[in-house]
Coordinates of C-alpha atoms in Angstrom, one line a residue:
M25 CA 21.7 -142.2 133.8
N26 CA 20.9 -138.4 133.8
K27 CA 21.8 -136.2 130.5
F28 CA 24.9 -135.1 132.2
Q29 CA 26.5 -138.1 133.0
E30 CA 25.6 -139.3 129.7
Y31 CA 27.5 -136.7 128.0
L32 CA 30.5 -137.0 130.3
E33 CA 30.7 -140.9 129.2
K34 CA 30.3 -139.9 125.7
Y35 CA 33.1 -137.0 126.1
A36 CA 35.8 -139.4 127.8
E37 CA 34.9 -142.4 124.8
L38 CA 35.6 -139.4 122.2
A39 CA 38.8 -138.4 123.8
V40 CA 39.9 -141.7 124.2
K41 CA 38.9 -142.9 120.7
V42 CA 39.4 -140.2 118.4
G43 CA 41.2 -137.8 120.3
V44 CA 44.2 -140.1 121.3
N45 CA 42.6 -143.1 119.5
V46 CA 44.5 -145.2 121.7
Q47 CA 45.2 -148.9 120.5
K48 CA 45.6 -152.6 122.1
G49 CA 48.8 -152.3 124.1
Q50 CA 49.6 -149.0 124.1
T51 CA 50.4 -146.8 127.4
L52 CA 48.4 -143.3 127.8
V53 CA 49.8 -140.5 129.9
V54 CA 47.1 -138.1 130.9
N55 CA 48.1 -134.8 132.3
T56 CA 45.3 -133.0 134.4
S57 CA 44.4 -131.4 137.4
I58 CA 42.7 -132.6 140.3
E59 CA 39.6 -130.6 139.8
A60 CA 38.7 -132.8 137.1
A61 CA 39.2 -136.1 138.9
E62 CA 35.5 -137.5 138.4
F63 CA 35.7 -136.8 134.5
V64 CA 39.8 -138.2 134.2
R65 CA 38.4 -141.7 135.9
L66 CA 36.1 -141.9 133.0
V67 CA 38.8 -141.5 130.6
V68 CA 41.0 -144.3 132.6
K69 CA 38.1 -146.6 132.6
K70 CA 37.5 -146.1 128.8
A71 CA 41.1 -146.4 128.4
Y72 CA 41.6 -150.0 129.7
E73 CA 38.1 -150.8 128.1
V74 CA 39.7 -150.3 124.8
G75 CA 42.8 -152.5 125.7
A76 CA 45.5 -149.6 126.9
K77 CA 48.5 -151.3 128.8
N78 CA 48.7 -148.9 131.5
V79 CA 47.5 -145.6 132.1
V80 CA 49.7 -143.2 133.6
V81 CA 47.9 -140.1 135.3
N82 CA 50.1 -136.8 136.2
W83 CA 48.2 -134.6 139.0
S84 CA 48.7 -130.9 139.2
D85 CA 46.9 -128.6 141.5
D86 CA 46.4 -125.2 140.9
T87 CA 46.3 -124.1 144.6
V88 CA 50.3 -125.7 145.2
S89 CA 50.8 -124.2 141.7
R90 CA 50.2 -120.6 142.9
I91 CA 52.1 -120.9 146.6
K92 CA 55.1 -121.9 144.6
Y93 CA 55.0 -118.8 142.6
D94 CA 54.4 -116.9 145.6
L95 CA 56.8 -118.4 148.1
A96 CA 60.0 -120.4 146.1
P97 CA 63.4 -119.1 145.6
D98 CA 63.7 -117.7 142.1
E99 CA 66.5 -120.8 141.7
A100 CA 63.1 -122.8 141.6
F101 CA 61.8 -121.5 138.1
T102 CA 65.3 -121.5 136.5
E103 CA 65.3 -125.8 136.5
Y104 CA 63.0 -128.5 135.5
P105 CA 63.2 -131.7 136.8
K106 CA 65.1 -134.3 134.8
W107 CA 63.9 -137.1 135.6
R108 CA 60.2 -136.3 134.6
A109 CA 61.4 -135.0 131.3
K110 CA 63.2 -138.3 130.6
E111 CA 60.2 -140.0 131.7
T112 CA 58.0 -138.1 128.8
I113 CA 60.6 -138.8 126.5
E114 CA 60.8 -142.5 127.5
L115 CA 57.4 -142.7 127.2
A116 CA 56.9 -141.2 123.8
E117 CA 59.7 -143.2 122.4
N118 CA 58.2 -146.7 123.5
G119 CA 54.8 -145.2 121.5
A120 CA 52.9 -144.2 124.4
A121 CA 49.9 -141.5 123.7
F122 CA 49.5 -138.5 125.1
M123 CA 46.8 -136.4 127.0
G124 CA 46.1 -133.0 128.3
I125 CA 43.2 -132.1 129.9
V126 CA 43.3 -128.1 130.7
S127 CA 41.3 -126.7 133.2
A128 CA 43.6 -124.0 134.9
S129 CA 42.1 -120.4 135.6
P130 CA 43.4 -117.9 132.9
D131 CA 44.3 -115.5 135.9
L132 CA 46.1 -118.0 137.6
L133 CA 49.6 -116.3 138.3
K134 CA 47.9 -112.8 138.0
G135 CA 50.5 -110.3 139.7
V136 CA 53.6 -112.8 139.6
E137 CA 56.6 -111.5 138.6
P138 CA 56.9 -111.8 134.9
A139 CA 60.7 -113.2 135.2
R140 CA 59.6 -116.0 136.9
I141 CA 57.2 -117.1 134.5
A142 CA 59.5 -116.7 131.6
N143 CA 62.3 -118.6 133.6
F144 CA 59.9 -121.2 134.1
Q145 CA 58.1 -121.7 130.6
K146 CA 62.0 -121.3 129.2
A147 CA 63.2 -124.1 131.7
A148 CA 60.3 -126.5 130.9
G149 CA 60.5 -126.0 126.8
Q150 CA 64.1 -126.5 127.0
A151 CA 63.7 -129.9 129.1
L152 CA 61.2 -130.9 126.9
E153 CA 62.2 -130.0 123.6
K154 CA 62.6 -133.7 122.1
Y155 CA 59.5 -134.1 123.1
R156 CA 58.2 -131.3 121.5
Q157 CA 59.9 -132.4 118.2
Y158 CA 58.0 -135.9 118.5
T159 CA 54.4 -134.1 118.8
Q160 CA 55.3 -131.6 115.8
S161 CA 56.5 -134.0 113.5
D162 CA 53.0 -136.4 114.3
K163 CA 55.8 -139.3 115.8
V164 CA 53.2 -139.7 118.6
S165 CA 49.3 -139.5 119.2
W166 CA 48.2 -136.7 121.3
T167 CA 45.4 -134.8 122.1
V168 CA 44.4 -131.6 124.2
I169 CA 40.7 -131.1 125.4
A170 CA 39.5 -129.5 128.3
A171 CA 37.6 -129.8 131.6
P172 CA 36.4 -127.0 133.7
S173 CA 37.3 -125.6 137.1
K174 CA 35.5 -123.4 139.3
A175 CA 38.3 -120.6 138.8
W176 CA 38.0 -120.9 135.1
A177 CA 34.3 -121.1 135.0
A178 CA 33.5 -118.1 137.1
K179 CA 35.9 -116.2 134.4
V180 CA 33.7 -117.5 131.2
F181 CA 30.2 -117.0 133.6
P182 CA 30.6 -114.2 135.7
Q183 CA 26.7 -113.4 135.6
A184 CA 25.7 -116.9 136.9
P185 CA 24.3 -116.6 140.1
T186 CA 26.4 -119.5 141.7
V187 CA 30.1 -120.9 140.9
E188 CA 28.4 -124.6 140.7
E189 CA 26.1 -123.0 137.5
S190 CA 28.9 -121.5 136.0
V191 CA 30.6 -124.6 136.5
Q192 CA 27.8 -126.4 134.7
L193 CA 27.6 -123.8 132.5
L194 CA 30.7 -124.4 131.1
W195 CA 30.5 -128.1 130.7
D196 CA 27.5 -127.4 128.5
A197 CA 29.8 -125.2 126.2
I198 CA 32.5 -127.4 126.1
F199 CA 30.1 -130.6 125.0
K200 CA 28.2 -128.2 122.4
A201 CA 32.1 -127.6 120.8
T202 CA 33.0 -131.2 121.1
R203 CA 30.0 -132.2 119.3
V204 CA 29.3 -134.6 122.7
D205 CA 25.9 -133.3 122.3
T206 CA 25.3 -135.1 118.9
E207 CA 23.7 -138.4 118.7
D208 CA 27.0 -140.2 117.8
P209 CA 30.0 -137.8 118.6
V210 CA 32.2 -140.3 117.0
Q211 CA 30.4 -140.1 113.6
A212 CA 30.1 -136.5 113.9
W213 CA 33.8 -136.0 114.2
K214 CA 34.4 -138.0 111.1
E215 CA 31.9 -136.0 108.9
H216 CA 33.5 -132.4 110.6
D217 CA 36.9 -133.9 109.5
K218 CA 35.9 -134.4 105.7
T219 CA 34.3 -130.9 105.9
L220 CA 37.7 -129.4 107.0
H221 CA 39.6 -131.7 104.7
K222 CA 37.6 -130.0 101.4
K223 CA 39.2 -126.5 102.1
V224 CA 42.6 -128.3 103.0
D225 CA 42.8 -129.7 99.5
Y226 CA 41.5 -126.4 97.9
L227 CA 44.3 -124.7 99.2
N228 CA 46.9 -127.3 98.5
E229 CA 46.0 -127.2 94.9
K230 CA 46.3 -123.2 94.6
R231 CA 50.2 -123.3 95.9
Y232 CA 49.9 -119.7 97.2
K233 CA 53.3 -118.0 97.5
K234 CA 52.0 -115.7 99.9
L235 CA 48.5 -114.9 101.9
H236 CA 47.8 -110.9 102.4
Y237 CA 46.1 -109.8 105.4
T238 CA 43.8 -107.0 106.3
A239 CA 41.7 -105.7 108.9
P240 CA 41.2 -102.8 111.4
G241 CA 44.7 -103.0 112.9
T242 CA 46.1 -105.3 110.6
D243 CA 48.2 -105.3 107.4
L244 CA 50.2 -108.1 107.2
T245 CA 51.8 -110.1 104.5
V246 CA 53.1 -113.9 105.0
G247 CA 55.3 -115.6 102.9
L248 CA 54.9 -119.6 102.3
P249 CA 57.7 -121.8 102.3
D250 CA 57.5 -124.2 98.8
G251 CA 56.1 -127.4 99.2
H252 CA 53.9 -125.7 102.2
L253 CA 51.1 -128.2 103.0
W254 CA 47.8 -127.1 104.2
V255 CA 46.4 -129.3 107.0
G256 CA 43.2 -129.7 109.0
A257 CA 41.5 -131.8 111.8
G258 CA 42.9 -135.3 111.9
S259 CA 46.6 -136.1 112.2
I260 CA 48.2 -139.6 111.5
N261 CA 51.1 -141.0 113.8
E262 CA 54.4 -142.9 113.0
Q263 CA 52.7 -146.4 113.1
G264 CA 49.8 -145.1 110.9
N265 CA 47.0 -144.4 113.2
E266 CA 44.9 -141.4 113.3
F267 CA 44.6 -138.9 116.0
M268 CA 42.9 -135.7 116.7
A269 CA 45.5 -133.2 118.2
N270 CA 43.1 -130.8 119.4
M271 CA 39.1 -131.3 120.5
P272 CA 37.7 -129.0 119.6
T273 CA 39.3 -128.1 116.0
E274 CA 37.9 -125.8 113.6
E275 CA 41.2 -124.5 111.8
V276 CA 43.2 -125.3 108.7
F277 CA 46.7 -124.6 109.0
T278 CA 50.3 -124.5 107.6
V279 CA 53.7 -122.5 108.0
P280 CA 54.7 -119.4 107.3
Q281 CA 58.4 -119.0 105.5
K282 CA 60.3 -117.7 108.6
D283 CA 62.0 -114.5 107.0
A284 CA 58.9 -113.6 104.9
V285 CA 56.3 -111.9 107.5
D286 CA 56.3 -108.3 107.0
G287 CA 53.9 -105.7 108.3
Y288 CA 51.7 -105.7 111.4
V289 CA 48.7 -107.5 113.2
S290 CA 46.7 -107.0 115.9
S291 CA 44.7 -109.2 118.5
T292 CA 41.1 -109.5 118.5
K293 CA 40.9 -111.8 121.6
P294 CA 42.5 -112.1 125.4
L295 CA 45.3 -114.4 125.0
S296 CA 45.6 -116.6 128.3
Y297 CA 49.0 -117.2 128.6
G298 CA 51.5 -118.0 131.7
G299 CA 48.6 -117.8 134.3
N300 CA 47.9 -114.0 132.8
I301 CA 46.0 -112.3 130.1
I302 CA 47.4 -110.4 127.3
D303 CA 45.1 -108.1 125.7
E304 CA 44.5 -105.6 123.1
F305 CA 47.9 -105.9 121.3
T306 CA 49.9 -105.2 118.1
I307 CA 52.9 -107.4 116.8
T308 CA 54.9 -105.7 114.3
F309 CA 56.8 -107.6 111.8
E310 CA 60.5 -107.2 109.5
K311 CA 61.2 -109.8 107.4
G312 CA 59.9 -112.3 109.5
R313 CA 61.0 -111.1 113.1
I314 CA 59.1 -109.4 115.7
V315 CA 60.5 -106.0 116.0
D316 CA 58.0 -104.4 118.2
V317 CA 54.9 -105.4 120.3
K318 CA 52.7 -103.2 122.1
A319 CA 49.6 -104.4 124.5
K320 CA 47.1 -102.7 126.6
E321 CA 47.3 -105.2 129.4
G322 CA 50.0 -107.8 129.9
E323 CA 52.8 -106.1 127.8
E324 CA 55.6 -107.4 129.8
I325 CA 54.5 -110.9 129.9
L326 CA 54.3 -110.7 126.1
K327 CA 57.5 -109.3 125.6
Q328 CA 59.0 -111.9 128.1
L329 CA 57.4 -114.5 125.8
V330 CA 58.8 -112.9 122.6
E331 CA 62.3 -113.3 124.2
T332 CA 62.2 -116.6 125.0
D333 CA 64.8 -117.7 122.7
E334 CA 65.6 -116.6 118.7
G335 CA 63.0 -118.3 117.4
S336 CA 59.9 -116.8 119.8
H337 CA 60.7 -113.6 117.9
Y338 CA 59.4 -115.7 114.5
L339 CA 56.3 -117.0 113.5
G340 CA 55.3 -121.3 113.4
E341 CA 51.9 -121.4 112.3
M342 CA 49.1 -119.6 110.4
A343 CA 45.6 -121.1 110.7
L344 CA 42.4 -120.1 109.1
V345 CA 39.0 -120.2 111.2
P346 CA 35.7 -118.8 109.6
H347 CA 34.2 -116.0 111.8
N348 CA 31.1 -118.3 111.6
S349 CA 32.7 -120.9 112.9
P350 CA 30.3 -122.8 116.2
I351 CA 32.8 -121.7 118.7
S352 CA 32.9 -118.0 117.5
Q353 CA 29.0 -118.1 117.3
S354 CA 28.8 -119.2 120.5
N355 CA 29.8 -115.3 121.6
I356 CA 31.7 -117.3 124.3
L357 CA 34.9 -115.9 125.1
F358 CA 36.7 -118.7 126.7
F359 CA 39.7 -117.3 127.9
N360 CA 41.8 -120.6 126.9
T361 CA 43.2 -120.8 123.5
L362 CA 41.9 -124.3 122.9
F363 CA 38.5 -123.0 121.9
D364 CA 39.2 -118.9 121.2
E365 CA 41.7 -120.0 118.7
N366 CA 38.8 -122.2 117.4
A367 CA 37.0 -119.3 116.9
S368 CA 39.6 -117.2 115.5
N369 CA 42.1 -116.9 112.7
H370 CA 45.0 -117.5 114.2
F371 CA 49.2 -117.1 114.3
A372 CA 51.5 -118.9 116.5
I373 CA 55.1 -117.5 118.0
G374 CA 57.2 -120.3 117.9
S375 CA 58.3 -123.6 116.5
A376 CA 56.8 -124.7 113.2
Y377 CA 55.2 -128.5 112.9
A378 CA 57.4 -130.6 110.6
F379 CA 54.4 -132.3 108.9
C380 CA 53.4 -128.6 107.5
I381 CA 55.7 -129.2 105.0
E382 CA 56.5 -132.1 102.5
G383 CA 58.5 -134.6 103.5
G384 CA 58.9 -132.9 106.9
K385 CA 58.1 -135.9 109.3
K386 CA 61.4 -137.6 108.0
M387 CA 63.2 -134.4 108.0
S388 CA 66.3 -133.5 110.6
K389 CA 66.0 -130.1 112.7
E390 CA 68.6 -128.5 110.1
E391 CA 66.6 -129.7 106.8
L392 CA 63.7 -128.1 108.2
E393 CA 65.4 -125.1 109.2
K394 CA 66.6 -124.8 105.4
H395 CA 63.4 -125.1 104.2
G396 CA 62.2 -122.2 105.9
L397 CA 60.7 -123.4 109.3
N398 CA 61.1 -121.8 112.2
Q399 CA 62.7 -123.7 115.3
S400 CA 61.6 -122.6 119.2
I401 CA 61.5 -124.0 122.6
T402 CA 58.4 -122.5 122.5
H403 CA 54.4 -122.3 120.3
V404 CA 51.7 -120.0 121.7
D405 CA 49.0 -119.0 119.2
F406 CA 47.0 -115.9 119.1
M407 CA 44.0 -114.7 117.6
V408 CA 43.5 -112.1 114.9
G409 CA 40.7 -112.9 113.5
S410 CA 37.3 -110.8 113.0
A411 CA 34.1 -110.1 110.7
Q412 CA 36.3 -107.3 109.3
M413 CA 39.2 -109.8 108.1
N414 CA 40.0 -110.0 104.3
I415 CA 42.4 -112.5 103.0
D416 CA 43.9 -112.5 99.6
G417 CA 45.9 -115.4 98.6
I418 CA 48.8 -114.2 96.2
K419 CA 50.0 -116.7 93.5
E420 CA 53.7 -116.7 92.1
D421 CA 52.8 -114.2 88.9
G422 CA 51.4 -112.0 91.5
T423 CA 47.6 -112.3 91.1
A424 CA 45.3 -112.1 93.9
E425 CA 42.6 -114.6 94.9
P426 CA 40.3 -114.3 97.7
I427 CA 40.5 -116.6 100.2
F428 CA 38.5 -114.9 103.2
R429 CA 36.2 -112.0 103.2
N430 CA 34.3 -110.4 106.0
G431 CA 36.0 -112.8 108.3
D432 CA 34.4 -116.2 106.3
W433 CA 35.6 -118.4 103.5
A434 CA 35.5 -116.7 100.2
F435 CA 35.5 -120.0 97.9

């Protein structure tokens, strides 16, 4: 077996055993692109080997998606198949695990009427709202991983002499970011989980009232709700089984107080959203609500995102990632949030994770709202961290303590 094949096997095993942590007799649902077929077959094989009862694969094709956006009538984007939403929710209720393998081109929908993209995002968000609640309260095990497509690889490595070589370079970068290139990736992830939890424990002991972010183009104060919890790396589902929602992951994160975000924040990396790139943007907040957005590229798409619903005018997540994280140090711009958010401090527009507040996993939507957690049918991360960013934790009595200095942990 050559090195590449060996890494591919290890990656599939990692995704199955650590990512979703498939249990004996469990169903695994894989949402993926046809370009990842070779890798998906390995995932399916590994899942059955550890005792999966069924593996359901939902295939998509970028070319078909683009043809639809170009040629289908407008009303095709205002609906989401009821049967598909019903199937997803029923599978979740019956204890299935879910794996998303992302590989779409960051420019897939470039030039498409922004309203079409916004309408479809909204329709899908509404149809799958219950499923989102299940994932955001750790009811089910889920993970998001990546596999290269030719268009994505060419965007990340435009200097590569051939598309094939750019795909290989992207595979190498993914293997490195997910620790597949180590002797024992499963063990390496256990160690990584422990490291992140040291930061989590420190921040949870501190009980900061708010965080103050400063950097070029950024001066933002974010309040934290009472009983907020910092979390990182691994999660535990309703059955008590561990899983890793994102691979890679370098972040520790919590939930902002919905109505306590004030100031402005500027992006430091392009955001790949809805098959388009949004870049060099600044978002201004008053009492939690987004009151202004400006972008050099993709401003209309960003405005449509903010208008998705009432909750998309607020933040649902704040995450800390040191500038010296392995993905940041690779100096590769992935044009994919799964990777780029793990190279940078980031926020998410939209819904909050229920598990980021004490007792939140058991709370109703109304109870979560009462505790200051935002609700929305969307959740979109955007990157704001840099080597110039400082963050202070503000305590109940107003004293400030350094959390980040020059883009890295200050404790």
